[in-house]
PDB file of N, CA, C and O in Angstrom, chain B, residues numbered from 101:
ATOM      1  N   SER B 101      63.126 153.304  84.091  1.00  0.00           N
ATOM      2  CA  SER B 101      62.973 153.242  82.766  1.00  0.00           C
ATOM      3  C   SER B 101      62.667 154.699  82.246  1.00  0.00           C
ATOM      4  O   SER B 101      62.062 155.531  82.921  1.00  0.00           O
ATOM      5  N   VAL B 102      63.111 154.904  81.075  1.00  0.00           N
ATOM      6  CA  VAL B 102      62.473 156.468  80.561  1.00  0.00           C
ATOM      7  C   VAL B 102      61.447 155.846  79.722  1.00  0.00           C
ATOM      8  O   VAL B 102      61.627 154.696  79.321  1.00  0.00           O
ATOM      9  N   ASN B 103      60.350 156.519  79.409  1.00  0.00           N
ATOM     10  CA  ASN B 103      58.798 156.376  78.589  1.00  0.00           C
ATOM     11  C   ASN B 103      58.944 157.765  78.052  1.00  0.00           C
ATOM     12  O   ASN B 103      59.064 158.650  78.899  1.00  0.00           O
ATOM     13  N   PHE B 104      58.952 158.016  77.130  1.00  0.00           N
ATOM     14  CA  PHE B 104      58.969 159.267  75.891  1.00  0.00           C
ATOM     15  C   PHE B 104      57.540 159.090  74.971  1.00  0.00           C
ATOM     16  O   PHE B 104      57.315 159.856  74.034  1.00  0.00           O
ATOM     17  N   GLY B 105      56.876 158.312  75.238  1.00  0.00           N
ATOM     18  CA  GLY B 105      55.392 157.783  74.746  1.00  0.00           C
ATOM     19  C   GLY B 105      55.781 157.105  73.248  1.00  0.00           C
ATOM     20  O   GLY B 105      55.322 155.993  72.983  1.00  0.00           O
ATOM     21  N   SER B 106      56.551 157.737  72.380  1.00  0.00           N
ATOM     22  CA  SER B 106      57.061 157.191  71.047  1.00  0.00           C
ATOM     23  C   SER B 106      58.309 156.376  71.141  1.00  0.00           C
ATOM     24  O   SER B 106      58.702 155.829  70.111  1.00  0.00           O
ATOM     25  N   ALA B 107      59.024 156.220  72.327  1.00  0.00           N
ATOM     26  CA  ALA B 107      59.968 155.415  72.642  1.00  0.00           C
ATOM     27  C   ALA B 107      60.191 155.168  74.272  1.00  0.00           C
ATOM     28  O   ALA B 107      60.093 156.000  75.174  1.00  0.00           O
ATOM     29  N   LYS B 108      60.489 153.896  74.347  1.00  0.00           N
ATOM     30  CA  LYS B 108      60.755 153.594  75.670  1.00  0.00           C
ATOM     31  C   LYS B 108      61.699 152.986  76.325  1.00  0.00           C
ATOM     32  O   LYS B 108      61.428 151.905  75.802  1.00  0.00           O
ATOM     33  N   THR B 109      62.767 152.669  77.164  1.00  0.00           N
ATOM     34  CA  THR B 109      63.906 152.208  77.348  1.00  0.00           C
ATOM     35  C   THR B 109      63.666 152.067  78.898  1.00  0.00           C
ATOM     36  O   THR B 109      63.293 152.913  79.711  1.00  0.00           O
ATOM     37  N   VAL B 110      64.002 150.710  79.063  1.00  0.00           N
ATOM     38  CA  VAL B 110      64.325 149.911  80.396  1.00  0.00           C
ATOM     39  C   VAL B 110      65.359 149.178  80.641  1.00  0.00           C
ATOM     40  O   VAL B 110      65.624 148.074  80.165  1.00  0.00           O
ATOM     41  N   ILE B 111      66.057 149.915  81.529  1.00  0.00           N
ATOM     42  CA  ILE B 111      67.153 149.040  82.552  1.00  0.00           C
ATOM     43  C   ILE B 111      67.196 148.272  83.876  1.00  0.00           C
ATOM     44  O   ILE B 111      67.091 148.815  84.976  1.00  0.00           O
ATOM     45  N   LEU B 112      67.334 147.177  83.705  1.00  0.00           N
ATOM     46  CA  LEU B 112      67.571 146.097  84.567  1.00  0.00           C
ATOM     47  C   LEU B 112      68.530 145.881  85.486  1.00  0.00           C
ATOM     48  O   LEU B 112      69.144 144.914  85.035  1.00  0.00           O
ATOM     49  N   SER B 113      69.108 146.249  86.667  1.00  0.00           N
ATOM     50  CA  SER B 113      70.479 145.684  87.166  1.00  0.00           C
ATOM     51  C   SER B 113      70.291 145.194  88.226  1.00  0.00           C
ATOM     52  O   SER B 113      69.442 145.663  88.984  1.00  0.00           O
ATOM     53  N   GLN B 114      71.141 143.977  88.593  1.00  0.00           N
ATOM     54  CA  GLN B 114      71.039 143.306  89.733  1.00  0.00           C
ATOM     55  C   GLN B 114      72.667 143.444  90.130  1.00  0.00           C
ATOM     56  O   GLN B 114      73.505 143.676  89.259  1.00  0.00           O
ATOM     57  N   CYS B 115      73.046 143.261  91.657  1.00  0.00           N
ATOM     58  CA  CYS B 115      74.257 143.061  92.032  1.00  0.00           C
ATOM     59  C   CYS B 115      74.111 141.758  92.724  1.00  0.00           C
ATOM     60  O   CYS B 115      73.135 141.375  93.369  1.00  0.00           O
ATOM     61  N   CYS B 116      75.267 141.107  92.490  1.00  0.00           N
ATOM     62  CA  CYS B 116      75.406 140.056  93.149  1.00  0.00           C
ATOM     63  C   CYS B 116      76.759 139.687  93.762  1.00  0.00           C
ATOM     64  O   CYS B 116      77.746 140.413  93.644  1.00  0.00           O
ATOM     65  N   THR B 117      76.759 138.556  94.403  1.00  0.00           N
ATOM     66  CA  THR B 117      78.461 137.919  94.843  1.00  0.00           C
ATOM     67  C   THR B 117      79.438 137.207  94.169  1.00  0.00           C
ATOM     68  O   THR B 117      80.668 137.179  94.207  1.00  0.00           O
ATOM     69  N   LEU B 118      77.995 136.256  93.122  1.00  0.00           N
ATOM     70  CA  LEU B 118      78.871 135.316  92.105  1.00  0.00           C
ATOM     71  C   LEU B 118      79.035 135.650  90.744  1.00  0.00           C
ATOM     72  O   LEU B 118      78.199 136.478  90.379  1.00  0.00           O
ATOM     73  N   ASP B 119      80.094 135.170  89.570  1.00  0.00           N
ATOM     74  CA  ASP B 119      80.314 135.646  88.830  1.00  0.00           C
ATOM     75  C   ASP B 119      79.269 135.472  87.756  1.00  0.00           C
ATOM     76  O   ASP B 119      78.538 134.511  87.994  1.00  0.00           O
ATOM     77  N   LEU B 120      79.043 135.983  86.879  1.00  0.00           N
ATOM     78  CA  LEU B 120      77.927 135.801  86.128  1.00  0.00           C
ATOM     79  C   LEU B 120      76.404 135.877  86.277  1.00  0.00           C
ATOM     80  O   LEU B 120      75.623 136.048  85.341  1.00  0.00           O
ATOM     81  N   CYS B 121      75.978 135.684  87.953  1.00  0.00           N
ATOM     82  CA  CYS B 121      74.768 135.540  88.273  1.00  0.00           C
ATOM     83  C   CYS B 121      73.803 136.195  87.948  1.00  0.00           C
ATOM     84  O   CYS B 121      72.723 135.668  88.218  1.00  0.00           O
ATOM     85  N   ASN B 122      73.762 137.507  87.289  1.00  0.00           N
ATOM     86  CA  ASN B 122      73.115 138.186  86.616  1.00  0.00           C
ATOM     87  C   ASN B 122      72.512 137.977  85.476  1.00  0.00           C
ATOM     88  O   ASN B 122      71.514 138.565  85.059  1.00  0.00           O
ATOM     89  N   THR B 123      73.282 136.900  84.819  1.00  0.00           N
ATOM     90  CA  THR B 123      72.801 136.590  83.182  1.00  0.00           C
ATOM     91  C   THR B 123      71.536 136.538  82.140  1.00  0.00           C
ATOM     92  O   THR B 123      71.476 136.686  80.919  1.00  0.00           O
ATOM     93  N   LYS B 124      70.400 136.221  83.296  1.00  0.00           N
ATOM     94  CA  LYS B 124      69.105 136.140  82.858  1.00  0.00           C
ATOM     95  C   LYS B 124      68.742 137.244  83.269  1.00  0.00           C
ATOM     96  O   LYS B 124      69.040 138.026  84.172  1.00  0.00           O
ATOM     97  N   VAL B 125      67.585 137.124  81.904  1.00  0.00           N
ATOM     98  CA  VAL B 125      67.123 138.589  81.758  1.00  0.00           C
ATOM     99  C   VAL B 125      65.610 138.608  82.512  1.00  0.00           C
ATOM    100  O   VAL B 125      64.811 137.774  82.086  1.00  0.00           O
ATOM    101  N   SER B 126      65.152 139.516  83.621  1.00  0.00           N
ATOM    102  CA  SER B 126      64.249 139.546  84.056  1.00  0.00           C
ATOM    103  C   SER B 126      63.009 140.910  82.862  1.00  0.00           C
ATOM    104  O   SER B 126      63.255 142.066  82.518  1.00  0.00           O
ATOM    105  N   GLU B 127      61.912 140.126  82.617  1.00  0.00           N
ATOM    106  CA  GLU B 127      61.091 141.069  81.952  1.00  0.00           C
ATOM    107  C   GLU B 127      60.610 142.176  83.065  1.00  0.00           C
ATOM    108  O   GLU B 127      60.571 141.846  84.250  1.00  0.00           O
ATOM    109  N   PRO B 128      60.228 143.562  82.628  1.00  0.00           N
ATOM    110  CA  PRO B 128      60.071 144.235  83.300  1.00  0.00           C
ATOM    111  C   PRO B 128      58.559 144.680  83.215  1.00  0.00           C
ATOM    112  O   PRO B 128      57.913 144.899  82.191  1.00  0.00           O
ATOM    113  N   LYS B 129      58.125 144.767  84.598  1.00  0.00           N
ATOM    114  CA  LYS B 129      56.845 145.142  85.163  1.00  0.00           C
ATOM    115  C   LYS B 129      55.597 146.192  84.501  1.00  0.00           C
ATOM    116  O   LYS B 129      55.212 147.139  85.188  1.00  0.00           O
ATOM    117  N   LEU B 130      55.257 146.050  83.708  1.00  0.00           N
ATOM    118  CA  LEU B 130      54.667 146.991  82.378  1.00  0.00           C
ATOM    119  C   LEU B 130      53.294 147.208  82.871  1.00  0.00           C
ATOM    120  O   LEU B 130      52.424 147.552  82.071  1.00  0.00           O
ATOM    121  N   ILE B 131      52.946 146.987  84.489  1.00  0.00           N
ATOM    122  CA  ILE B 131      51.646 147.510  84.847  1.00  0.00           C
ATOM    123  C   ILE B 131      51.174 148.826  85.178  1.00  0.00           C
ATOM    124  O   ILE B 131      51.795 149.352  86.101  1.00  0.00           O
ATOM    125  N   PRO B 132      50.162 149.555  84.632  1.00  0.00           N
ATOM    126  CA  PRO B 132      50.066 150.696  85.118  1.00  0.00           C
ATOM    127  C   PRO B 132      49.829 151.265  86.254  1.00  0.00           C
ATOM    128  O   PRO B 132      48.930 150.869  86.996  1.00  0.00           O
ATOM    129  N   ASN B 133      50.569 152.217  86.521  1.00  0.00           N
ATOM    130  CA  ASN B 133      50.819 152.145  88.357  1.00  0.00           C
ATOM    131  C   ASN B 133      49.835 153.550  88.671  1.00  0.00           C
ATOM    132  O   ASN B 133      49.553 153.440  89.864  1.00  0.00           O
ATOM    133  N   GLY B 134      49.290 154.617  88.223  1.00  0.00           N
ATOM    134  CA  GLY B 134      47.966 155.162  88.010  1.00  0.00           C
ATOM    135  C   GLY B 134      48.751 156.975  87.830  1.00  0.00           C
ATOM    136  O   GLY B 134      48.103 158.016  87.728  1.00  0.00           O
ATOM    137  N   ASN B 135      49.823 156.880  87.838  1.00  0.00           N
ATOM    138  CA  ASN B 135      50.431 157.804  87.547  1.00  0.00           C
ATOM    139  C   ASN B 135      50.470 158.387  86.257  1.00  0.00           C
ATOM    140  O   ASN B 135      50.493 157.589  85.320  1.00  0.00           O
ATOM    141  N   LYS B 136      50.489 160.070  85.893  1.00  0.00           N
ATOM    142  CA  LYS B 136      50.165 160.467  84.467  1.00  0.00           C
ATOM    143  C   LYS B 136      51.435 161.139  84.309  1.00  0.00           C
ATOM    144  O   LYS B 136      51.858 161.736  85.298  1.00  0.00           O
ATOM    145  N   CYS B 137      52.109 161.153  83.264  1.00  0.00           N
ATOM    146  CA  CYS B 137      52.725 162.464  82.393  1.00  0.00           C
ATOM    147  C   CYS B 137      52.196 163.104  81.286  1.00  0.00           C
ATOM    148  O   CYS B 137      51.321 162.526  80.641  1.00  0.00           O
ATOM    149  N   TYR B 138      52.538 164.075  80.998  1.00  0.00           N
ATOM    150  CA  TYR B 138      52.535 164.878  79.372  1.00  0.00           C
ATOM    151  C   TYR B 138      53.175 163.907  78.531  1.00  0.00           C
ATOM    152  O   TYR B 138      54.059 163.274  79.109  1.00  0.00           O
ATOM    153  N   SER B 139      52.985 163.626  77.384  1.00  0.00           N
ATOM    154  CA  SER B 139      53.735 163.574  76.249  1.00  0.00           C
ATOM    155  C   SER B 139      53.648 164.320  74.850  1.00  0.00           C
ATOM    156  O   SER B 139      52.580 164.597  74.305  1.00  0.00           O
ATOM    157  N   CYS B 140      54.714 164.565  74.415  1.00  0.00           N
ATOM    158  CA  CYS B 140      54.223 165.465  72.551  1.00  0.00           C
ATOM    159  C   CYS B 140      53.992 164.517  71.366  1.00  0.00           C
ATOM    160  O   CYS B 140      54.420 163.367  71.263  1.00  0.00           O
ATOM    161  N   GLU B 141      53.258 165.183  70.512  1.00  0.00           N
ATOM    162  CA  GLU B 141      53.662 164.544  69.656  1.00  0.00           C
ATOM    163  C   GLU B 141      53.935 165.642  68.334  1.00  0.00           C
ATOM    164  O   GLU B 141      52.852 165.530  67.759  1.00  0.00           O
ATOM    165  N   GLY B 142      54.605 166.472  67.646  1.00  0.00           N
ATOM    166  CA  GLY B 142      55.028 166.996  67.245  1.00  0.00           C
ATOM    167  C   GLY B 142      55.100 168.481  67.852  1.00  0.00           C
ATOM    168  O   GLY B 142      56.291 168.777  67.948  1.00  0.00           O
ATOM    169  N   GLN B 143      54.524 169.211  68.163  1.00  0.00           N
ATOM    170  CA  GLN B 143      54.584 170.475  68.851  1.00  0.00           C
ATOM    171  C   GLN B 143      53.725 170.785  69.684  1.00  0.00           C
ATOM    172  O   GLN B 143      53.659 171.825  70.339  1.00  0.00           O
ATOM    173  N   GLU B 144      52.944 169.777  69.691  1.00  0.00           N
ATOM    174  CA  GLU B 144      51.816 169.441  70.791  1.00  0.00           C
ATOM    175  C   GLU B 144      52.105 168.287  71.734  1.00  0.00           C
ATOM    176  O   GLU B 144      52.184 167.092  71.450  1.00  0.00           O
ATOM    177  N   CYS B 145      52.292 169.072  73.293  1.00  0.00           N
ATOM    178  CA  CYS B 145      52.407 168.399  74.106  1.00  0.00           C
ATOM    179  C   CYS B 145      51.012 168.685  75.536  1.00  0.00           C
ATOM    180  O   CYS B 145      51.018 169.256  76.627  1.00  0.00           O
ATOM    181  N   THR B 146      49.980 167.924  74.729  1.00  0.00           N
ATOM    182  CA  THR B 146      48.805 167.548  75.598  1.00  0.00           C
ATOM    183  C   THR B 146      48.429 165.886  75.552  1.00  0.00           C
ATOM    184  O   THR B 146      47.382 165.447  76.029  1.00  0.00           O
ATOM    185  N   ARG B 147      49.220 165.238  75.052  1.00  0.00           N
ATOM    186  CA  ARG B 147      49.002 163.955  75.153  1.00  0.00           C
ATOM    187  C   ARG B 147      49.335 163.376  76.537  1.00  0.00           C
ATOM    188  O   ARG B 147      50.407 163.644  77.079  1.00  0.00           O
ATOM    189  N   THR B 148      48.333 162.510  77.160  1.00  0.00           N
ATOM    190  CA  THR B 148      48.499 161.579  78.360  1.00  0.00           C
ATOM    191  C   THR B 148      49.536 160.411  78.406  1.00  0.00           C
ATOM    192  O   THR B 148      49.503 159.381  77.734  1.00  0.00           O
ATOM    193  N   LEU B 149      50.218 160.684  79.091  1.00  0.00           N
ATOM    194  CA  LEU B 149      51.221 159.021  78.734  1.00  0.00           C
ATOM    195  C   LEU B 149      50.797 158.419  80.240  1.00  0.00           C
ATOM    196  O   LEU B 149      51.159 159.061  81.226  1.00  0.00           O
ATOM    197  N   ASN B 150      50.018 157.165  80.417  1.00  0.00           N
ATOM    198  CA  ASN B 150      50.037 156.124  81.384  1.00  0.00           C
ATOM    199  C   ASN B 150      51.455 155.596  81.851  1.00  0.00           C
ATOM    200  O   ASN B 150      52.158 154.804  81.224  1.00  0.00           O
ATOM    201  N   CYS B 151      51.763 156.221  83.147  1.00  0.00           N
ATOM    202  CA  CYS B 151      53.347 155.434  83.374  1.00  0.00           C
ATOM    203  C   CYS B 151      53.052 153.875  84.012  1.00  0.00           C
ATOM    204  O   CYS B 151      52.034 153.271  84.349  1.00  0.00           O
ATOM    205  N   GLU B 152      54.064 153.659  83.997  1.00  0.00           N
ATOM    206  CA  GLU B 152      54.165 151.662  84.456  1.00  0.00           C
ATOM    207  C   GLU B 152      54.984 151.542  85.350  1.00  0.00           C
ATOM    208  O   GLU B 152      55.817 152.379  85.698  1.00  0.00           O
ATOM    209  N   GLY B 153      54.770 150.296  85.864  1.00  0.00           N
ATOM    210  CA  GLY B 153      55.917 149.740  87.044  1.00  0.00           C
ATOM    211  C   GLY B 153      56.209 150.756  87.941  1.00  0.00           C
ATOM    212  O   GLY B 153      55.361 151.466  88.482  1.00  0.00           O
ATOM    213  N   GLU B 154      57.704 150.842  88.136  1.00  0.00           N
ATOM    214  CA  GLU B 154      58.087 152.092  88.595  1.00  0.00           C
ATOM    215  C   GLU B 154      58.484 153.677  88.581  1.00  0.00           C
ATOM    216  O   GLU B 154      59.052 154.471  89.330  1.00  0.00           O
ATOM    217  N   GLU B 155      57.927 153.680  87.441  1.00  0.00           N
ATOM    218  CA  GLU B 155      57.951 155.395  86.813  1.00  0.00           C
ATOM    219  C   GLU B 155      57.225 156.007  87.734  1.00  0.00           C
ATOM    220  O   GLU B 155      56.042 155.741  87.947  1.00  0.00           O
ATOM    221  N   ASP B 156      57.980 156.986  88.420  1.00  0.00           N
ATOM    222  CA  ASP B 156      57.214 157.949  89.226  1.00  0.00           C
ATOM    223  C   ASP B 156      57.447 159.570  89.200  1.00  0.00           C
ATOM    224  O   ASP B 156      57.073 160.368  90.060  1.00  0.00           O
ATOM    225  N   HIS B 157      58.248 159.885  87.844  1.00  0.00           N
ATOM    226  CA  HIS B 157      58.529 160.966  87.627  1.00  0.00           C
ATOM    227  C   HIS B 157      58.502 161.301  86.068  1.00  0.00           C
ATOM    228  O   HIS B 157      58.856 160.636  85.095  1.00  0.00           O
ATOM    229  N   CYS B 158      57.760 163.027  86.230  1.00  0.00           N
ATOM    230  CA  CYS B 158      58.050 163.192  84.579  1.00  0.00           C
ATOM    231  C   CYS B 158      59.411 164.004  84.553  1.00  0.00           C
ATOM    232  O   CYS B 158      59.947 164.522  85.533  1.00  0.00           O
ATOM    233  N   ILE B 159      59.866 164.016  83.241  1.00  0.00           N
ATOM    234  CA  ILE B 159      60.871 164.928  82.474  1.00  0.00           C
ATOM    235  C   ILE B 159      60.303 165.702  81.685  1.00  0.00           C
ATOM    236  O   ILE B 159      59.154 165.432  81.337  1.00  0.00           O
ATOM    237  N   LYS B 160      61.108 167.140  81.080  1.00  0.00           N
ATOM    238  CA  LYS B 160      60.794 167.700  80.128  1.00  0.00           C
ATOM    239  C   LYS B 160      62.103 167.850  79.495  1.00  0.00           C
ATOM    240  O   LYS B 160      63.106 168.073  80.173  1.00  0.00           O
ATOM    241  N   ALA B 161      62.137 167.728  78.124  1.00  0.00           N
ATOM    242  CA  ALA B 161      63.345 167.172  77.136  1.00  0.00           C
ATOM    243  C   ALA B 161      62.917 167.795  76.151  1.00  0.00           C
ATOM    244  O   ALA B 161      61.708 167.859  75.928  1.00  0.00           O
ATOM    245  N   ARG B 162      64.095 168.546  75.144  1.00  0.00           N
ATOM    246  CA  ARG B 162      64.067 168.870  73.737  1.00  0.00           C
ATOM    247  C   ARG B 162      64.662 168.136  73.034  1.00  0.00           C
ATOM    248  O   ARG B 162      65.564 167.565  73.648  1.00  0.00           O
ATOM    249  N   VAL B 163      64.577 167.832  71.868  1.00  0.00           N
ATOM    250  CA  VAL B 163      65.395 167.305  70.855  1.00  0.00           C
ATOM    251  C   VAL B 163      65.530 167.956  69.782  1.00  0.00           C
ATOM    252  O   VAL B 163      64.497 168.210  69.163  1.00  0.00           O
ATOM    253  N   THR B 164      66.617 168.345  69.329  1.00  0.00           N
ATOM    254  CA  THR B 164      66.713 169.008  67.819  1.00  0.00           C
ATOM    255  C   THR B 164      67.382 167.958  67.032  1.00  0.00           C
ATOM    256  O   THR B 164      68.186 167.141  67.481  1.00  0.00           O
ATOM    257  N   VAL B 165      66.959 168.062  65.773  1.00  0.00           N
ATOM    258  CA  VAL B 165      67.243 166.703  64.722  1.00  0.00           C
ATOM    259  C   VAL B 165      68.029 167.760  63.479  1.00  0.00           C
ATOM    260  O   VAL B 165      67.144 168.532  63.110  1.00  0.00           O
ATOM    261  N   ASP B 166      68.612 167.897  63.141  1.00  0.00           N
ATOM    262  CA  ASP B 166      69.354 168.670  61.783  1.00  0.00           C
ATOM    263  C   ASP B 166      68.981 167.655  60.610  1.00  0.00           C
ATOM    264  O   ASP B 166      68.956 166.438  60.431  1.00  0.00           O
ATOM    265  N   GLY B 167      68.657 169.026  59.793  1.00  0.00           N
ATOM    266  CA  GLY B 167      68.452 167.813  58.169  1.00  0.00           C
ATOM    267  C   GLY B 167      67.285 168.220  57.888  1.00  0.00           C
ATOM    268  O   GLY B 167      66.685 167.756  56.919  1.00  0.00           O
TER     269      GLY B 167
END
C-alpha cells in the first residue's frame, strides 16, 4: 500500500494454481503498526502519518499540477 495522508492506494495480490482462484477480494489490515512518516498539507510537511498494516517505508515525492 501507499499512503500519502490525503490518498491511500492498496493492492492485494495472490498467486494460485487454479483458474480464477483469487476472485474474492480480501480486506486490507488497517491496524496501526507503530511506524510513522511525515505527510504534507500544501507546502507544510510536518504532519505525522500513522502507518498501518504492512506499511514499513517512508517515501518522498513531489507532484506538480499544471493549471
